[in-house]
PDB file of C-alpha atoms in Angstrom:
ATOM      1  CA  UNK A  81     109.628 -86.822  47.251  1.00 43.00           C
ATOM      2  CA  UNK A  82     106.858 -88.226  44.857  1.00 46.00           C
ATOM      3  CA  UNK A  83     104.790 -90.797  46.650  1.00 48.00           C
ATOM      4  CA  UNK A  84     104.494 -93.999  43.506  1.00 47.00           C
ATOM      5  CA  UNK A  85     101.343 -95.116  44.780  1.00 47.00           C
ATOM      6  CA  UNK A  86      99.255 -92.186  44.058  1.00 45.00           C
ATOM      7  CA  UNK A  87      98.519 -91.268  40.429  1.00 47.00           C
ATOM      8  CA  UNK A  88     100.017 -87.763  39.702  1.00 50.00           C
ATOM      9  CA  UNK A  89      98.008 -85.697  37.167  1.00 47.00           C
ATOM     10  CA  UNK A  90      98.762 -85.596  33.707  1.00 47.00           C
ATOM     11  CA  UNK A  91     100.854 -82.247  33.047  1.00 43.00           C
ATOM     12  CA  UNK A  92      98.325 -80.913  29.857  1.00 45.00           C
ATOM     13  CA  UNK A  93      95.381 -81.461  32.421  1.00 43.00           C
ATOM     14  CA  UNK A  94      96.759 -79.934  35.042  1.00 42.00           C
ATOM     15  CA  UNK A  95      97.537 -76.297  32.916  1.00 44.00           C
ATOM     16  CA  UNK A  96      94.125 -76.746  31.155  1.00 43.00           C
ATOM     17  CA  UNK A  97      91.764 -76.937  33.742  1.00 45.00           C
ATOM     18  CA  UNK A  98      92.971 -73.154  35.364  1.00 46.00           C
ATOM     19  CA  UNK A  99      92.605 -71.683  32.075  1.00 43.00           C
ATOM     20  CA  UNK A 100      88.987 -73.309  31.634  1.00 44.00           C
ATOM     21  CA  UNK A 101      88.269 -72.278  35.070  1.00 45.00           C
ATOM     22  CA  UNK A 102      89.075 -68.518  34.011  1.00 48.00           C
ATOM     23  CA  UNK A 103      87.151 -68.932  30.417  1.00 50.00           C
ATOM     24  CA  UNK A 104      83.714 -69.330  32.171  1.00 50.00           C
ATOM     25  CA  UNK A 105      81.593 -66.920  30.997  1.00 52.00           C
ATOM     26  CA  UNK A 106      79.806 -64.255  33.515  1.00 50.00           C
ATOM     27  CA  UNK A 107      75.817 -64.482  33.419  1.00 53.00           C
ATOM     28  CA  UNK A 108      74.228 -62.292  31.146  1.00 53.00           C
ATOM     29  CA  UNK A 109      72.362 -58.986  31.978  1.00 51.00           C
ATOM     30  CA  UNK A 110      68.752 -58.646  32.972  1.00 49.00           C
ATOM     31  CA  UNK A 111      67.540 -56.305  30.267  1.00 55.00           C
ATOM     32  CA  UNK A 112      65.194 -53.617  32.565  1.00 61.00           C
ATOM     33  CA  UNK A 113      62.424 -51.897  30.365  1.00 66.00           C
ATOM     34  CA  UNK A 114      61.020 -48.306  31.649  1.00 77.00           C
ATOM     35  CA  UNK A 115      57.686 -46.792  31.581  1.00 82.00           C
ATOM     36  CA  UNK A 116      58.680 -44.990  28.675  1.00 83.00           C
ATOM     37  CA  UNK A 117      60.484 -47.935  26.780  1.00 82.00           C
ATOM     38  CA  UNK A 118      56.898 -49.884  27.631  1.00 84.00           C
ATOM     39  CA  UNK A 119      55.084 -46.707  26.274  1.00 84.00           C
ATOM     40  CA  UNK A 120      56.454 -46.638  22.712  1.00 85.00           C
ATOM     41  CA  UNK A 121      56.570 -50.593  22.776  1.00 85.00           C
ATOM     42  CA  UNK A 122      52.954 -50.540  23.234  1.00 86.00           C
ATOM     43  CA  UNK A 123      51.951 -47.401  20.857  1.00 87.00           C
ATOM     44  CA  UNK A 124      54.305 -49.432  18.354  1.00 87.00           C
ATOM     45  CA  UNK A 125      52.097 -52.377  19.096  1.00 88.00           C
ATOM     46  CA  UNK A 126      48.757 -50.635  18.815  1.00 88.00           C
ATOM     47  CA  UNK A 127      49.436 -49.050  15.155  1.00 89.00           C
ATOM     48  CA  UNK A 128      50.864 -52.819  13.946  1.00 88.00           C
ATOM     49  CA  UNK A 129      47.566 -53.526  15.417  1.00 87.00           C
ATOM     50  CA  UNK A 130      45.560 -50.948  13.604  1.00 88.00           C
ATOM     51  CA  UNK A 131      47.533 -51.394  10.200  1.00 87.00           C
ATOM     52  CA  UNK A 132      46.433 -55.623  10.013  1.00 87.00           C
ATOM     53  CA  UNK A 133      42.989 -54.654  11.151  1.00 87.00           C
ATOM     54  CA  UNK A 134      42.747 -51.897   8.092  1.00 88.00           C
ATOM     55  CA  UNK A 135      44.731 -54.765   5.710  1.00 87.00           C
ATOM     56  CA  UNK A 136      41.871 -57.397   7.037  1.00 89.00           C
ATOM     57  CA  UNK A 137      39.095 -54.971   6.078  1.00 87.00           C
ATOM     58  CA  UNK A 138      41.073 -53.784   2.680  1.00 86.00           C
ATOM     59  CA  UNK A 139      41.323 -57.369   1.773  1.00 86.00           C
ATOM     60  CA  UNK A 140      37.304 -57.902   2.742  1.00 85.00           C
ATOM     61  CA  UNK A 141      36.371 -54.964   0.287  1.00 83.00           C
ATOM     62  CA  UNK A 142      38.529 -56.344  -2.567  1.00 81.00           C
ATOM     63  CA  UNK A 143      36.886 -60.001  -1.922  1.00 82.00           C
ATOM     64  CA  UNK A 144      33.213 -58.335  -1.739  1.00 82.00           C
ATOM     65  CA  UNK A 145      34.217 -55.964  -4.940  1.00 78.00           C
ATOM     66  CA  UNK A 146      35.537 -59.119  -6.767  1.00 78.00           C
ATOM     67  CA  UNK A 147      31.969 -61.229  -5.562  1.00 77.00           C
ATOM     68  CA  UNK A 148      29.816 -58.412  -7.108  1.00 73.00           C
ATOM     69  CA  UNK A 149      32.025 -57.650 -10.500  1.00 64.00           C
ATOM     70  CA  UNK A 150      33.132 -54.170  -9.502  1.00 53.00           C
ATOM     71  CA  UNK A 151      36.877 -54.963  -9.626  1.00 49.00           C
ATOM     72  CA  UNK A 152      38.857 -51.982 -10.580  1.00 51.00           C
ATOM     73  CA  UNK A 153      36.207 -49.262 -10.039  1.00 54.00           C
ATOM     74  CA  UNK A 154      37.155 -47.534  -7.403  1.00 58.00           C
ATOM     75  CA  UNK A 155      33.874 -47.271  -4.151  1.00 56.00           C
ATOM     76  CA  UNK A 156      32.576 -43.528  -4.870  1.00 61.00           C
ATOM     77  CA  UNK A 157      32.910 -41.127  -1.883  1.00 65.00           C
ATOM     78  CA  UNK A 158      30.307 -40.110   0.638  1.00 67.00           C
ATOM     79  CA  UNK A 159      29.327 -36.834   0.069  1.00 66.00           C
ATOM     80  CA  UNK A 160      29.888 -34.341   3.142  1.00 68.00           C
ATOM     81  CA  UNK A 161      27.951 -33.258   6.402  1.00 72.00           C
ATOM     82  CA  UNK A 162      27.373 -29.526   4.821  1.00 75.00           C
ATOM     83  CA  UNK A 163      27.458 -30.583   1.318  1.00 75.00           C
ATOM     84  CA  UNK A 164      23.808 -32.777   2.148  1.00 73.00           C
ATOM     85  CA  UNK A 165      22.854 -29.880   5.014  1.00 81.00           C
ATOM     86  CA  UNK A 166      23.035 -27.509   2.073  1.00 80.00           C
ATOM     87  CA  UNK A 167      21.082 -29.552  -0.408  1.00 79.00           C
ATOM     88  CA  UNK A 168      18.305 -29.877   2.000  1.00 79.00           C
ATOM     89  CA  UNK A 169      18.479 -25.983   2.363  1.00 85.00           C
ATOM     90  CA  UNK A 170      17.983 -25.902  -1.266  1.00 83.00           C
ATOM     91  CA  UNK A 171      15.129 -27.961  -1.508  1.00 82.00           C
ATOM     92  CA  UNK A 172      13.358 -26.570   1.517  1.00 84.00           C
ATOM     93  CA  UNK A 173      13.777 -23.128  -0.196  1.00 87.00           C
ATOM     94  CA  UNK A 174      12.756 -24.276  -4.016  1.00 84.00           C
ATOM     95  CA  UNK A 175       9.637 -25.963  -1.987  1.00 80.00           C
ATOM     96  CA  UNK A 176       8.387 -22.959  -0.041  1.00 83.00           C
ATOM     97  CA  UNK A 177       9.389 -20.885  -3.443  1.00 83.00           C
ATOM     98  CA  UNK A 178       6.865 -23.716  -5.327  1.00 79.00           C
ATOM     99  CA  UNK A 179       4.294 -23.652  -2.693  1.00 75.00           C
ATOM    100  CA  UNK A 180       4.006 -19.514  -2.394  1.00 76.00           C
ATOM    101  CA  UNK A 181       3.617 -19.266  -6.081  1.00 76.00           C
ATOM    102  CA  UNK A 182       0.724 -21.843  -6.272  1.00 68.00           C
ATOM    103  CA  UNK A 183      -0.506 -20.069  -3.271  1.00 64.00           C
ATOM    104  CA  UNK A 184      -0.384 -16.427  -5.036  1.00 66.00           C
ATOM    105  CA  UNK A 185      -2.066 -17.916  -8.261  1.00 61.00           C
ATOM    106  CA  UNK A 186      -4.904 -19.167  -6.216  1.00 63.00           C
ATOM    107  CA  UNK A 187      -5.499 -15.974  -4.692  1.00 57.00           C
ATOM    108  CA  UNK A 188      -5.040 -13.939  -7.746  1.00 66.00           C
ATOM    109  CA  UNK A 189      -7.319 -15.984 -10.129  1.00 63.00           C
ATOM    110  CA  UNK A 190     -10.193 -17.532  -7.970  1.00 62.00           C
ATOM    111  CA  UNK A 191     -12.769 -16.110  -5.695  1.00 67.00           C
ATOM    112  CA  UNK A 192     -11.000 -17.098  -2.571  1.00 66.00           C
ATOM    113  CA  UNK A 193      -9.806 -14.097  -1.561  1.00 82.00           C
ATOM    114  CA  UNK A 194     -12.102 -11.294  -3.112  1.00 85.00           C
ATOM    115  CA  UNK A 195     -13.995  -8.071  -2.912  1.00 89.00           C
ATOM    116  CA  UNK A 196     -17.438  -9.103  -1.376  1.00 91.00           C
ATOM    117  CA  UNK A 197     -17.944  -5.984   0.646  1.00 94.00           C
ATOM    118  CA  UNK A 198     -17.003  -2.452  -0.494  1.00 95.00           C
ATOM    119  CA  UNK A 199     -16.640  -0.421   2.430  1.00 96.00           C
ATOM    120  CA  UNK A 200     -17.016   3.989   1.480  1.00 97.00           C
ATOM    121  CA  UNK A 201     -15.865   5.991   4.278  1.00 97.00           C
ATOM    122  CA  UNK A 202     -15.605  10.346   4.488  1.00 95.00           C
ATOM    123  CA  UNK A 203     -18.887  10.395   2.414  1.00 95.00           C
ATOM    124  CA  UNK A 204     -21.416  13.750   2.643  1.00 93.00           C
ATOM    125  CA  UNK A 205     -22.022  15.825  -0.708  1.00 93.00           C
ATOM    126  CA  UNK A 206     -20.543  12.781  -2.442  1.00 96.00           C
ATOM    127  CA  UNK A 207     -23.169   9.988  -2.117  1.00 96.00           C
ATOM    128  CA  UNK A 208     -21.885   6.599  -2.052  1.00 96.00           C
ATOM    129  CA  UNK A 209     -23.440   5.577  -5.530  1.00 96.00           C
ATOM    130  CA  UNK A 210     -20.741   8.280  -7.210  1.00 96.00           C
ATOM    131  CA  UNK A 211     -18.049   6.890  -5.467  1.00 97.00           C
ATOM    132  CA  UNK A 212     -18.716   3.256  -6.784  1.00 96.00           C
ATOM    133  CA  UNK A 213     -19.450   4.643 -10.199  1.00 96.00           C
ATOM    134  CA  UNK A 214     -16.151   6.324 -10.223  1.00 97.00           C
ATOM    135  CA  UNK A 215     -13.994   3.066  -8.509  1.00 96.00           C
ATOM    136  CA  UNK A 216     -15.665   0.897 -11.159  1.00 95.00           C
ATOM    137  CA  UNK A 217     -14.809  -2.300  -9.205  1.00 95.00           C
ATOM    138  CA  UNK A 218     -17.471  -5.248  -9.402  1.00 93.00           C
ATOM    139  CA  UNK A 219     -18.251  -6.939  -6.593  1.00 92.00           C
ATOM    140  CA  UNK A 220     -16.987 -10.685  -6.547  1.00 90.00           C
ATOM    141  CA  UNK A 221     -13.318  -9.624  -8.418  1.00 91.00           C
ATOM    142  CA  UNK A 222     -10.166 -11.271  -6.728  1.00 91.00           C
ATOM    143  CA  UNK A 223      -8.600  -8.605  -4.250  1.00 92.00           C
ATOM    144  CA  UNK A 224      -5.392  -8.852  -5.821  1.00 88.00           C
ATOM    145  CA  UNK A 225      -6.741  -8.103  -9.369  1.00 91.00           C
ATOM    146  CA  UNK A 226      -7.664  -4.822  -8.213  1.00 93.00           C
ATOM    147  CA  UNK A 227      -4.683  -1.662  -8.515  1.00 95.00           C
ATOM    148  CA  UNK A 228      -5.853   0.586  -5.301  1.00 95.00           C
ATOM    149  CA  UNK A 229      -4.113   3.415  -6.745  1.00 96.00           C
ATOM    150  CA  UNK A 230      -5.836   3.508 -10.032  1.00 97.00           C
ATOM    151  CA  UNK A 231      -8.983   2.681  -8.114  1.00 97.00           C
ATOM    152  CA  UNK A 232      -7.886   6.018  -5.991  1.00 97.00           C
ATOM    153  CA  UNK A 233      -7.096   7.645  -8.793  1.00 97.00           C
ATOM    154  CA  UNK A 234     -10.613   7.689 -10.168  1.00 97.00           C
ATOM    155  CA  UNK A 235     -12.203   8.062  -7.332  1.00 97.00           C
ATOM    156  CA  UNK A 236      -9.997  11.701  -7.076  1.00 96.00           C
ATOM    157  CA  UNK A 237     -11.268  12.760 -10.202  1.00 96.00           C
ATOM    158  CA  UNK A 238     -14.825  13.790  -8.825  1.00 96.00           C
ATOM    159  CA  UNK A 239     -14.745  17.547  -8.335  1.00 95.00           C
ATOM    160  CA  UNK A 240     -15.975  17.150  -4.802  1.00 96.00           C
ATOM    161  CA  UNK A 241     -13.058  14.602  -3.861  1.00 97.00           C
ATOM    162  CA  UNK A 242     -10.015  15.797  -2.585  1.00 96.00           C
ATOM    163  CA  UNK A 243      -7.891  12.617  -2.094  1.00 96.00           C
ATOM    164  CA  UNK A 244      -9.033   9.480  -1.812  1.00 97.00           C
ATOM    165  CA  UNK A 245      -7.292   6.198  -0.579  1.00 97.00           C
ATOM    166  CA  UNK A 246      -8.166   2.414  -1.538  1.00 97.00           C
ATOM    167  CA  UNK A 247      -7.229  -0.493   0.973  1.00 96.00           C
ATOM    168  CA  UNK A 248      -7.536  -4.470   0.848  1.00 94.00           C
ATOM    169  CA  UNK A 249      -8.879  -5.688   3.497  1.00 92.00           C
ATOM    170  CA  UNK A 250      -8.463  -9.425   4.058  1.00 88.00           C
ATOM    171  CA  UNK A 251     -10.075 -11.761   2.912  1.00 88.00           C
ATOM    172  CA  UNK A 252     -13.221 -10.343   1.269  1.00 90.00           C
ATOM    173  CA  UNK A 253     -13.539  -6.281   1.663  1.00 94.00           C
ATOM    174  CA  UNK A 254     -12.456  -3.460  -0.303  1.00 96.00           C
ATOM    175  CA  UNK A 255     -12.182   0.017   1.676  1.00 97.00           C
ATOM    176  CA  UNK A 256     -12.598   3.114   0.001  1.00 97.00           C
ATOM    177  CA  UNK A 257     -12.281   6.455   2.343  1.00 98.00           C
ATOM    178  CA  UNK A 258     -12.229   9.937   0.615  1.00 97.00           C
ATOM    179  CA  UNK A 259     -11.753  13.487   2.117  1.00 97.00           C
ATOM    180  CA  UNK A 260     -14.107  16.227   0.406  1.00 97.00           C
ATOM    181  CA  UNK A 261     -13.519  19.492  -0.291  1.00 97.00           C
ATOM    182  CA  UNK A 262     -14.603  22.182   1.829  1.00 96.00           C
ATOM    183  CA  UNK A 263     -15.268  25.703   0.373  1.00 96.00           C
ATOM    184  CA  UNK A 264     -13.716  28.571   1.840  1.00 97.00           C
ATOM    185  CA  UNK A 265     -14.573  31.389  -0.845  1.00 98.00           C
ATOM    186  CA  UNK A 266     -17.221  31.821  -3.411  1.00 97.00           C
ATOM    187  CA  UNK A 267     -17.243  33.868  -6.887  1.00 97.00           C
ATOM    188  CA  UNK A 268     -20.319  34.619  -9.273  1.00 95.00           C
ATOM    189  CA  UNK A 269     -20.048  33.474 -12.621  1.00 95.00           C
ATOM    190  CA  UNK A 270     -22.422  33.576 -15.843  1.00 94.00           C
ATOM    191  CA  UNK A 271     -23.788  30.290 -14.850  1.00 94.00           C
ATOM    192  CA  UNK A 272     -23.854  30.865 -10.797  1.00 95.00           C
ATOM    193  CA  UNK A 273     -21.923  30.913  -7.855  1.00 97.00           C
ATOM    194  CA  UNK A 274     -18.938  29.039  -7.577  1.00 97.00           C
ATOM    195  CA  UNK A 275     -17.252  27.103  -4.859  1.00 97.00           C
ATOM    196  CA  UNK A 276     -12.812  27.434  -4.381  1.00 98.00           C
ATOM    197  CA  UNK A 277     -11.593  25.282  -1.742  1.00 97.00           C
ATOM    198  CA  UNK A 278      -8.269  26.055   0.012  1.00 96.00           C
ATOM    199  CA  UNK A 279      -6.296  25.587  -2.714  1.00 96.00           C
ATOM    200  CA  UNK A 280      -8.330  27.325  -5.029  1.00 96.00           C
ATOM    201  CA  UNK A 281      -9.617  24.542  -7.163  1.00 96.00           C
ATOM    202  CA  UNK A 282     -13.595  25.763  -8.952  1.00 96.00           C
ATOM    203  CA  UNK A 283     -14.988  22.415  -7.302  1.00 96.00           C
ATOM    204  CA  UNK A 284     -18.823  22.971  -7.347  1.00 95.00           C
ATOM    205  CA  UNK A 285     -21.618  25.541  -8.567  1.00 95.00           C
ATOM    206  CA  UNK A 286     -24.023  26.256  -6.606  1.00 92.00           C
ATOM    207  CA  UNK A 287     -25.791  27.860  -3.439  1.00 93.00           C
ATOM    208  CA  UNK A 288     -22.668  28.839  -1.172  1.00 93.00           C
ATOM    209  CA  UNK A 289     -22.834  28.095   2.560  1.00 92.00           C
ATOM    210  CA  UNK A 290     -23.956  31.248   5.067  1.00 92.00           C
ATOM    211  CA  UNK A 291     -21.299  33.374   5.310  1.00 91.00           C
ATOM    212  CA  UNK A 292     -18.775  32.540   2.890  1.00 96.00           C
ATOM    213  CA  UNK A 293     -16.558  35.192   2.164  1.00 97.00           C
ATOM    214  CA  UNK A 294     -16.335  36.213  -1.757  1.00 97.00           C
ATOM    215  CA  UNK A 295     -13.507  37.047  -3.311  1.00 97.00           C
ATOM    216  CA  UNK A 296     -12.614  39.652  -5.939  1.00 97.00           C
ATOM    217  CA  UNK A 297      -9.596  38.524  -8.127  1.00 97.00           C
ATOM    218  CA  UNK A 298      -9.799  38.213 -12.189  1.00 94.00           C
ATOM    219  CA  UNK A 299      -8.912  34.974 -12.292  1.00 94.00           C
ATOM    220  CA  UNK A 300      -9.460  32.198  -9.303  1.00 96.00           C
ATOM    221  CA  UNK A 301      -7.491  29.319  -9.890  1.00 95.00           C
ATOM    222  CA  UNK A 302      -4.938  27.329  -8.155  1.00 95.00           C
ATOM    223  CA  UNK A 303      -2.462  28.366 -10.370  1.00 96.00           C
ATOM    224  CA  UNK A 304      -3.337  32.600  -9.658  1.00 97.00           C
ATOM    225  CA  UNK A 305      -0.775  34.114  -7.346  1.00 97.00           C
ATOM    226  CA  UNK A 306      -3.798  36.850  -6.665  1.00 97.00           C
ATOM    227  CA  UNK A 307      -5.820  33.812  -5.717  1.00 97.00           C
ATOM    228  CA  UNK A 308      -3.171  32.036  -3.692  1.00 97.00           C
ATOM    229  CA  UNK A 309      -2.073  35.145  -1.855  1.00 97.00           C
ATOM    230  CA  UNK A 310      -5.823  36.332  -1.002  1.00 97.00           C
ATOM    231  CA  UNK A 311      -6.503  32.436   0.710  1.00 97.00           C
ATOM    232  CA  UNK A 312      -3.252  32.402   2.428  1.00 97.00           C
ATOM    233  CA  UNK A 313      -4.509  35.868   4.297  1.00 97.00           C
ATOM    234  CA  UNK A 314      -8.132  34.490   4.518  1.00 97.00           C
ATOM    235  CA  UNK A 315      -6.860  31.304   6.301  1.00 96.00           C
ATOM    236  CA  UNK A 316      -3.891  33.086   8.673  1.00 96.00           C
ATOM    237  CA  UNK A 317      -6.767  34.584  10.198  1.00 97.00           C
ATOM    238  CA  UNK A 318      -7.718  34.040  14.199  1.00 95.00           C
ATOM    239  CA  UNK A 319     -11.441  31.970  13.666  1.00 94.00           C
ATOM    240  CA  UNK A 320     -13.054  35.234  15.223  1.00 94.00           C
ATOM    241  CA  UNK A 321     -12.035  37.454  12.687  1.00 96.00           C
ATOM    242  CA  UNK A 322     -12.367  35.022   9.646  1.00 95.00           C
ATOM    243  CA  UNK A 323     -15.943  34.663  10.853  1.00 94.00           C
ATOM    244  CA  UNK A 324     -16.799  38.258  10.162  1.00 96.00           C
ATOM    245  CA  UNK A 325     -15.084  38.595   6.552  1.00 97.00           C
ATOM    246  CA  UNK A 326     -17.598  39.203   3.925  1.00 97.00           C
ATOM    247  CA  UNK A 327     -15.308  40.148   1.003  1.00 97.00           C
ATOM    248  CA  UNK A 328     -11.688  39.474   0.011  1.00 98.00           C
ATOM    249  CA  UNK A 329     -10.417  41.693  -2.753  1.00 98.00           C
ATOM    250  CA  UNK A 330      -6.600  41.219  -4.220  1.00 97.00           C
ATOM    251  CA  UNK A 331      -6.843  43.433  -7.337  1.00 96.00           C
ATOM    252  CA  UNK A 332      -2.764  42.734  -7.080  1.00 96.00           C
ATOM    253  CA  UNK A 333      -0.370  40.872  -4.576  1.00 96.00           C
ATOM    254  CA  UNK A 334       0.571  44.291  -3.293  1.00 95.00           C
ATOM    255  CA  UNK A 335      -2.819  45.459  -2.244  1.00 96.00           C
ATOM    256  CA  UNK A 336      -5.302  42.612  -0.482  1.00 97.00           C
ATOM    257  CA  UNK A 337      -7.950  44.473   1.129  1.00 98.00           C
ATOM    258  CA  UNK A 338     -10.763  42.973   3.202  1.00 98.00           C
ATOM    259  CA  UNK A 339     -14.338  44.196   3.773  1.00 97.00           C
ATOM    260  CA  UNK A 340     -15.928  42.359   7.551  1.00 97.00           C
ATOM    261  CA  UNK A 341     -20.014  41.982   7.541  1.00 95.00           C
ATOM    262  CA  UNK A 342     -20.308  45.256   9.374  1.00 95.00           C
ATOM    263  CA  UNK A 343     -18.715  47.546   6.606  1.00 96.00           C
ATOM    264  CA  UNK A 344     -15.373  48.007   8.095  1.00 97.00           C
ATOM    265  CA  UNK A 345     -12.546  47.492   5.918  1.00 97.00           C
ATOM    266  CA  UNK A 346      -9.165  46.332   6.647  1.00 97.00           C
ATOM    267  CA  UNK A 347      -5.907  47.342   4.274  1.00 97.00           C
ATOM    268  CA  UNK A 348      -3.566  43.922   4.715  1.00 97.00           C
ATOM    269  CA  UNK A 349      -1.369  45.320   1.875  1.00 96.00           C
ATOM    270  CA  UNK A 350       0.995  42.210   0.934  1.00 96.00           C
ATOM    271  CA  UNK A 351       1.496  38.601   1.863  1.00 95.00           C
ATOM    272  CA  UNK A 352       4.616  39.630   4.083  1.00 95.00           C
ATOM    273  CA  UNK A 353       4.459  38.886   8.071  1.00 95.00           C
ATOM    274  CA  UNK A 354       1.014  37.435   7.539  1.00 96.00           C
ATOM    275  CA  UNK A 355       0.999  35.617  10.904  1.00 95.00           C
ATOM    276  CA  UNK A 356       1.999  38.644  12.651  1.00 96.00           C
ATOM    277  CA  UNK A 357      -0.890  40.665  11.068  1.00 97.00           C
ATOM    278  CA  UNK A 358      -3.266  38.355  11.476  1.00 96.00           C
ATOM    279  CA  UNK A 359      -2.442  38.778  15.562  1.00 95.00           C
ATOM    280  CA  UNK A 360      -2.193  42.372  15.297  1.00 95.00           C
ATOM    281  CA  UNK A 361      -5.731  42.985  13.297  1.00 96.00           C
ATOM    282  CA  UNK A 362      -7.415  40.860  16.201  1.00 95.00           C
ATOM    283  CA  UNK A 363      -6.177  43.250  18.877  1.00 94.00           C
ATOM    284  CA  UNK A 364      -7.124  46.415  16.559  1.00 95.00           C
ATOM    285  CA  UNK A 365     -10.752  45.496  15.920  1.00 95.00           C
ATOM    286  CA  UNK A 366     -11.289  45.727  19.388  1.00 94.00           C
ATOM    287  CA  UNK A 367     -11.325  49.351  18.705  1.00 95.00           C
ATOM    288  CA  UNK A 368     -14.042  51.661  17.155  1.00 95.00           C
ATOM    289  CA  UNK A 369     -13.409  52.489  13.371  1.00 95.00           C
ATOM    290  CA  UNK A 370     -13.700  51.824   9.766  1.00 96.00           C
ATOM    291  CA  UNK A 371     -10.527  51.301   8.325  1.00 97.00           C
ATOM    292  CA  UNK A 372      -7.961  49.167  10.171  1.00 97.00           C
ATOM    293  CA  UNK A 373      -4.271  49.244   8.538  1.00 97.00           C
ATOM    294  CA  UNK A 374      -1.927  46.604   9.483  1.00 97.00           C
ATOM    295  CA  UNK A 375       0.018  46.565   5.860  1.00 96.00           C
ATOM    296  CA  UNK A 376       2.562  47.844   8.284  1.00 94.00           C
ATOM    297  CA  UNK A 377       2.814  45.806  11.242  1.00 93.00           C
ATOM    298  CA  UNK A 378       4.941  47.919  13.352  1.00 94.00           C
ATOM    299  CA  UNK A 379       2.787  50.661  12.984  1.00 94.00           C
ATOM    300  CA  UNK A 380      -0.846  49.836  12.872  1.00 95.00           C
ATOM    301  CA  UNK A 381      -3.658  52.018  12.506  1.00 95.00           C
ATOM    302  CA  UNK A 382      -6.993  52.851  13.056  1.00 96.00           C
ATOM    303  CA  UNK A 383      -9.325  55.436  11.086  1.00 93.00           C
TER     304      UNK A 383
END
């Protein structure tokens, strides 16, 4: 039973306020952000970062290119590390090229560098005077100026002069050294005797040396086989025996004979085995007799 006094609710109130009660809505989520979530937040921020920074300094170049006129033409490009590295290679290289040249062209045209002392070396039958005379250089020209080996050329041409060599010698000498000839054999002609050295060349007339051995061939020369063949006997020879040679005969390359100071005569035959002659006459002469025969080697004699 309904009590009048107290106010009952109204009936729309009383179904509304359960349904309200059930509409409430439930809080929302916390949304949690990870390490890696915070990661690519933060690279994300750092490149927005980086992109306004290079607009900022895009926009100050257009401002500073519009303040100077140069709107539109686009900044030119720094050249590159090796690009200037090789540059400075270049020039370094054209410099030192530049500076050798000049240096060269100094030397070669001015006194700086030149022959103030000529220096002869290997001189004895040859005085010193023909060897200038012959080198024709003058005292005072630039070392470079001078060709040694036409210098050493001339120099070779004296009959006496075997070879010759011509060397700069920094800064102010010129060195000449020569190698005479030394005769071995000697040959009478119309106008005297005649010195051959060991190659056969006619190199001086005059007085031999004691005791050179002559030799008998038609026509001495360092072209003659007869000539060639009688030295290459003369100098196989042991110093002993080639001391006591007085004549060397080679009428023809198949019959050298030799004639020692004492009269005894030795029959040498051809140029064949001439080292193993040459030992075997040195053992025979240690024998009496007048004729020694080694043209066979295996079967010396002794008459």
């Amino acid at each position: 039973m309904t009590d009048p006094n107290v106010a009952q609710p109204d009936a729309d109130t009383a179904v509304t306020e359960p349904i309200a009660a059930q509409q409430d809505p439930a809080p929302e989520p916390v949304d949690f952000e990870g390490p890696r979530r915070r990661a690519r937040r933060e690279r994300a921020e750092r490149r927005a970062a980086q992109a306004r920074a290079t607009a900022i300094e895009e926009a100050r170049r257009e401002a500073k290119r519009r303040a100077s006129g140069r709107l539109g033409v686009p900044e030119p490009k720094r050249p590159a590390r090796g690009v200037v590295r090789g540059l400075k290679m270049l020039l370094a290289t054209v410099l030192l090229v530049i500076v050798g040249i000049g240096l060269a062209l100094i030397l070669y045209f001015t006194p700086v560098m030149s022959a103030r002392d000529i220096v002869v070396v290997g001189t004895g039958a040859v005085s010193r005077e023909e060897v200038l005379d012959a080198a024709r250089v003058r005292v005072g020209t630039p070392l470079l100026q001078i060709n040694t080996n036409q210098v050493a050329d001339r120099i070779a041409a004296i009959r006496r002069v075997a070879s010759a060599r011509v060397q700069r010698q920094y800064p102010s000498a010129l060195r000449i050294t020569i190698v005479e000839r030394v005769p071995v054999v000697v040959k009478d002609f119309a106008d005297g005797p005649h010195l051959f050295d060991r190659d056969g060349v006619d190199f001086a007339t005059g007085p031999p040396p004691p005791a050179l051995p002559y030799i008998d061939v038609a026509n001495p020369g360092p072209a003659d086989p007869t000539t060639k063949a009688a030295l290459q006997v003369l100098l196989a020879l042991r110093p002993e025996v080639a001391g006591q040679v007085s004549r060397i005969a080679a009428p023809s390359l198949a019959s050298i004979t030799l004639t020692l100071g004492d009269g005894r005569v030795v029959i040498w035959g051809t140029t064949d085995r001439t080292d193993e002659k040459a030992e075997k006459l040195a053992a025979l002469l240690t024998q009496p007799g007048k004729t020694y025969d080694v043209s066979s080697p295996d079967l010396p004699t002794v008459k």
